[in-house]
Amino acid sequence: SLSVEGQTFIVMGVANKRSIAWGIARSLHDAGAKLVFTYAGDRMEKSVRELAESLEGQNADYVFPCDITNDEEINEAFTTIKNKVGQVNGIAHCIAFARKEELNGDYISTTRDGFLLAHNISSYSLTAVVKVAKELELFTENASVVTLTYLGGEKVIENYNVMGVAKASLEASVKYLANDMGKYGVRVNSISAGPIRTLSAKGVSDFNSILKEIEESAPLRRITTQEEVGDAAVFLFSSMARGITGENLHVDSGYHVKA
Ligand code: 0WD
């Protein structure tokens, strides 16, 4: 069934109430799931704790630091989670970063440093997370992982630049990880979300015209919401999606079908 009631999910990448991760958290919560949040850096702790407290019946102590550029920190966070909360039915990976200077103009001006940084945080982090979870036997049977990507990983989208290249790498990782983890019954999928105004989206130049284009020409003629992505994530986590792995599900008002 679609039910994830009583199941436990780790949500990584809540920065504030606009975060897509928060949309996923709310949908999972509404469906009766128990949540565990991870955040990067002390700067984020307060807002993530406050958001966790706002969910009725949610244990607000299930909030742990996890900078995904640091293998040791992932190990510590997941060890703590396994000890305090137990095994998990899924992980939502909602993390990406690129330098603002590299999210405009020509892709060709990307620096080696900026390229590696974007790939480290936005792509390798998924592999690191799945690897550590596997090693620590954190996954229940039939667990699944959902990450977030964007059309810029498939097609050239102005200004998205190095993040598009990192998303292409992330999408390929989803396929390879799905193949590795399938033998353990663990599924790995991505959601390709339409553009949504969040903290990260602020970094992309000319984001307003991207939104305008969606409203005018996406099949559904409206902007994707955090709720729509959250509900699709619940589906992918649920046993209704038990036959789906290595998939990239577009939740983007259908914009990906346009030329
Ligand atoms: O239009 C959009 N907003 C779309 C976003 C369309 C399609 C996909 N996405 C993707 C993003 O690329 C990302 O993978 O969705 C994911 C979530 O992004 P978001 O909800 O748009 O952005 P935001 O609310 O800023 O959350 C991203 C968070 C970071 O926030 P900040 O603002 O501090 O960069 O990723 C986390 C952090 O919480 N993050 C990290 N987490 C752990 N370790 C790290 C790190 N090193 N760096 C960033």
CSV table of N, CA and C in Angstrom, one decimal, residues 99-101 103-104 198-205:
chain,number,residue,atom,x,y,z
A,99,ARG,N,29.2,27.3,-6.3
A,99,ARG,CA,29.5,28.7,-6.0
A,99,ARG,C,28.6,29.6,-6.9
A,100,LYS,N,28.1,30.6,-6.3
A,100,LYS,CA,27.2,31.5,-7.0
A,100,LYS,C,27.9,32.1,-8.3
A,101,GLU,N,29.2,32.4,-8.2
A,101,GLU,CA,29.9,32.9,-9.3
A,101,GLU,C,29.8,32.0,-10.5
A,103,LEU,N,27.3,30.1,-11.3
A,103,LEU,CA,25.9,29.8,-11.8
A,103,LEU,C,25.4,31.0,-12.7
A,104,ASN,N,26.3,31.5,-13.5
A,104,ASN,CA,25.8,32.4,-14.5
A,104,ASN,C,26.9,32.5,-15.6
A,198,THR,N,13.7,28.5,-3.6
A,198,THR,CA,14.3,28.1,-2.3
A,198,THR,C,15.6,28.9,-2.1
A,199,LEU,N,16.2,28.7,-1.0
A,199,LEU,CA,17.5,29.4,-0.7
A,199,LEU,C,18.5,29.0,-1.8
A,200,SER,N,18.6,27.8,-2.2
A,200,SER,CA,19.6,27.4,-3.2
A,200,SER,C,19.3,28.0,-4.5
A,201,ALA,N,18.0,28.1,-4.9
A,201,ALA,CA,17.6,28.6,-6.1
A,201,ALA,C,18.0,30.1,-6.3
A,202,LYS,N,18.2,30.8,-5.1
A,202,LYS,CA,18.6,32.2,-5.2
A,202,LYS,C,20.0,32.3,-5.8
A,203,GLY,N,20.8,31.3,-5.8
A,203,GLY,CA,22.1,31.3,-6.4
A,203,GLY,C,22.0,31.3,-7.9
A,204,VAL,N,20.9,30.8,-8.5
A,204,VAL,CA,20.9,30.7,-10.0
A,204,VAL,C,20.4,32.0,-10.6
A,205,SER,N,21.3,32.5,-11.5
A,205,SER,CA,20.9,33.8,-12.1
A,205,SER,C,19.6,33.7,-12.9
